[in-house]
Each structure stands twice: as structure tokens, then as C-alpha cells.
Amino acid sequence: MRASLPKLVERTRFTITVQSDMQRTLVEEFRQDILKSLRDSVDNDLLDFDILVNTAASPRHTLTDPELLEKMKEEAPALVHLINDFKLRLA
């Protein structure tokens, strides 16, 4: 699940956006624990939230280790020298 900032809807109500029904179910499962923690931390028993499923926002692609290394090499060419000098490799 990727982090998404909650949006304040009313003074004591906010919306959490998730990317799938599975994530919505997971948040619902822990809803009471989340609310208890939030309500205790802000000392406000009226605090509540809604869950919005936004399937239109496609999740970013998670890179594999080799893909990440190639991207890092492109962004920091000095990394190539470090890898070569110390004979580093992915495990």
C-alpha cells in the first residue's frame, strides 16, 4: 500500500484514499485501533474518517534490485566507479 495523505473534509472528519478493495478491507479491519490512537493523541472523540477507493490512480511500478541499480547508476555516474573499484555485485 502506498502512502497517501489524508484529506480533511470537515473539522473532525477526513478521507483516506486507498488503491484497492483489499486495502480498504485492511484499513477497515484496523479502523477502531486507528481511531482510538488518533482520538487519544488529539484528545477528540469526534474524530472519524472515510475510506475512498481510487482505482484510477495506477500504482507506481516497484523496481527490482537490478532495475534499481541501473537507475541509480544513471542518476549518479560516480556509483559505477565505486562498484568497479570495490568489485561490488548484487547478491
PDB file of C-alpha atoms in Angstrom:
ATOM      1  CA  MET A   1       0.000   0.000   0.000  1.00  0.00           C
ATOM      2  CA  ARG A   2       1.431   3.363  -0.937  1.00  0.00           C
ATOM      3  CA  ALA A   3       1.085   6.225   1.463  1.00  0.00           C
ATOM      4  CA  SER A   4      -1.476   8.866   0.622  1.00  0.00           C
ATOM      5  CA  LEU A   5      -2.033  11.926   2.755  1.00  0.00           C
ATOM      6  CA  PRO A   6      -5.469  12.083   4.366  1.00  0.00           C
ATOM      7  CA  LYS A   7      -7.677  14.946   3.221  1.00  0.00           C
ATOM      8  CA  LEU A   8      -9.627  16.964   5.752  1.00  0.00           C
ATOM      9  CA  VAL A   9     -13.318  17.035   4.794  1.00  0.00           C
ATOM     10  CA  GLU A  10     -14.807  18.612   7.895  1.00  0.00           C
ATOM     11  CA  ARG A  11     -13.354  19.798  11.149  1.00  0.00           C
ATOM     12  CA  THR A  12     -13.382  16.281  12.658  1.00  0.00           C
ATOM     13  CA  ARG A  13     -13.662  14.099   9.540  1.00  0.00           C
ATOM     14  CA  PHE A  14     -11.092  13.226   6.931  1.00  0.00           C
ATOM     15  CA  THR A  15     -10.804  10.890   3.954  1.00  0.00           C
ATOM     16  CA  ILE A  16      -8.177   8.225   3.403  1.00  0.00           C
ATOM     17  CA  THR A  17      -7.638   7.201  -0.224  1.00  0.00           C
ATOM     18  CA  VAL A  18      -6.533   3.646  -0.992  1.00  0.00           C
ATOM     19  CA  GLN A  19      -5.872   1.892  -4.303  1.00  0.00           C
ATOM     20  CA  SER A  20      -7.900  -1.315  -3.981  1.00  0.00           C
ATOM     21  CA  ASP A  21     -10.735  -3.016  -2.173  1.00  0.00           C
ATOM     22  CA  MET A  22      -8.195  -5.218  -0.420  1.00  0.00           C
ATOM     23  CA  GLN A  23      -6.514  -2.147   1.060  1.00  0.00           C
ATOM     24  CA  ARG A  24      -9.907  -0.777   2.051  1.00  0.00           C
ATOM     25  CA  THR A  25     -10.690  -4.033   3.843  1.00  0.00           C
ATOM     26  CA  LEU A  26      -7.352  -3.899   5.643  1.00  0.00           C
ATOM     27  CA  VAL A  27      -7.937  -0.329   6.840  1.00  0.00           C
ATOM     28  CA  GLU A  28     -11.480  -1.255   7.895  1.00  0.00           C
ATOM     29  CA  GLU A  29     -10.104  -4.187   9.871  1.00  0.00           C
ATOM     30  CA  PHE A  30      -7.902  -1.856  11.918  1.00  0.00           C
ATOM     31  CA  ARG A  31     -10.295   1.112  11.901  1.00  0.00           C
ATOM     32  CA  GLN A  32     -11.090   1.028  15.631  1.00  0.00           C
ATOM     33  CA  ASP A  33      -7.393   0.783  16.577  1.00  0.00           C
ATOM     34  CA  ILE A  34      -6.532   3.657  14.233  1.00  0.00           C
ATOM     35  CA  LEU A  35      -9.372   5.816  15.552  1.00  0.00           C
ATOM     36  CA  LYS A  36      -8.522   5.078  19.184  1.00  0.00           C
ATOM     37  CA  SER A  37      -4.913   6.081  18.636  1.00  0.00           C
ATOM     38  CA  LEU A  38      -5.840   9.255  16.718  1.00  0.00           C
ATOM     39  CA  ARG A  39      -8.573  10.265  19.157  1.00  0.00           C
ATOM     40  CA  ASP A  40      -6.255   9.762  22.132  1.00  0.00           C
ATOM     41  CA  SER A  41      -3.413  11.706  20.532  1.00  0.00           C
ATOM     42  CA  VAL A  42      -5.566  14.750  19.686  1.00  0.00           C
ATOM     43  CA  ASP A  43      -7.931  14.336  22.650  1.00  0.00           C
ATOM     44  CA  ASN A  44     -11.029  14.456  20.440  1.00  0.00           C
ATOM     45  CA  ASP A  45     -13.585  11.636  20.490  1.00  0.00           C
ATOM     46  CA  LEU A  46     -15.476  13.093  17.497  1.00  0.00           C
ATOM     47  CA  LEU A  47     -12.639  12.363  15.067  1.00  0.00           C
ATOM     48  CA  ASP A  48     -13.604   9.969  12.252  1.00  0.00           C
ATOM     49  CA  PHE A  49     -12.589   9.055   8.725  1.00  0.00           C
ATOM     50  CA  ASP A  50     -13.991   7.699   5.470  1.00  0.00           C
ATOM     51  CA  ILE A  51     -12.189   5.404   3.081  1.00  0.00           C
ATOM     52  CA  LEU A  52     -12.197   6.159  -0.642  1.00  0.00           C
ATOM     53  CA  VAL A  53     -11.059   3.565  -3.186  1.00  0.00           C
ATOM     54  CA  ASN A  54      -9.383   5.212  -6.171  1.00  0.00           C
ATOM     55  CA  THR A  55      -8.569   2.543  -8.741  1.00  0.00           C
ATOM     56  CA  ALA A  56      -7.935   5.150 -11.445  1.00  0.00           C
ATOM     57  CA  ALA A  57      -4.626   6.160  -9.908  1.00  0.00           C
ATOM     58  CA  SER A  58      -2.373   3.356 -11.028  1.00  0.00           C
ATOM     59  CA  PRO A  59       0.347   2.489  -8.544  1.00  0.00           C
ATOM     60  CA  ARG A  60       3.934   3.258  -9.379  1.00  0.00           C
ATOM     61  CA  HIS A  61       5.973   0.342 -10.619  1.00  0.00           C
ATOM     62  CA  THR A  62       8.137  -1.225  -7.931  1.00  0.00           C
ATOM     63  CA  LEU A  63      11.648  -1.732  -9.252  1.00  0.00           C
ATOM     64  CA  THR A  64      13.576  -4.974  -8.953  1.00  0.00           C
ATOM     65  CA  ASP A  65      17.084  -4.796  -7.477  1.00  0.00           C
ATOM     66  CA  PRO A  66      18.795  -4.820 -10.910  1.00  0.00           C
ATOM     67  CA  GLU A  67      16.393  -2.161 -12.228  1.00  0.00           C
ATOM     68  CA  LEU A  68      17.009  -0.001  -9.178  1.00  0.00           C
ATOM     69  CA  LEU A  69      20.776  -0.335  -9.523  1.00  0.00           C
ATOM     70  CA  GLU A  70      20.636   0.690 -13.194  1.00  0.00           C
ATOM     71  CA  LYS A  71      18.503   3.703 -12.312  1.00  0.00           C
ATOM     72  CA  MET A  72      20.944   4.681  -9.557  1.00  0.00           C
ATOM     73  CA  LYS A  73      23.876   4.352 -11.998  1.00  0.00           C
ATOM     74  CA  GLU A  74      22.114   6.670 -14.439  1.00  0.00           C
ATOM     75  CA  GLU A  75      21.443   9.262 -11.743  1.00  0.00           C
ATOM     76  CA  ALA A  76      24.882   9.013 -10.095  1.00  0.00           C
ATOM     77  CA  PRO A  77      27.602   8.027 -12.594  1.00  0.00           C
ATOM     78  CA  ALA A  78      30.222   8.007  -9.803  1.00  0.00           C
ATOM     79  CA  LEU A  79      28.449   4.943  -8.446  1.00  0.00           C
ATOM     80  CA  VAL A  80      29.758   2.952 -11.431  1.00  0.00           C
ATOM     81  CA  HIS A  81      33.339   3.727 -10.352  1.00  0.00           C
ATOM     82  CA  LEU A  82      32.571   2.717  -6.769  1.00  0.00           C
ATOM     83  CA  ILE A  83      31.057  -0.588  -7.917  1.00  0.00           C
ATOM     84  CA  ASN A  84      34.030  -1.316 -10.187  1.00  0.00           C
ATOM     85  CA  ASP A  85      36.716  -0.234  -7.688  1.00  0.00           C
ATOM     86  CA  PHE A  86      35.332  -2.405  -4.899  1.00  0.00           C
ATOM     87  CA  LYS A  87      34.144  -5.207  -7.225  1.00  0.00           C
ATOM     88  CA  LEU A  88      30.628  -4.974  -5.832  1.00  0.00           C
ATOM     89  CA  ARG A  89      27.753  -7.065  -7.154  1.00  0.00           C
ATOM     90  CA  LEU A  90      24.150  -7.779  -6.312  1.00  0.00           C
ATOM     91  CA  ALA A  91      23.626 -10.846  -4.161  1.00  0.00           C
TER      92      ALA A  91
END
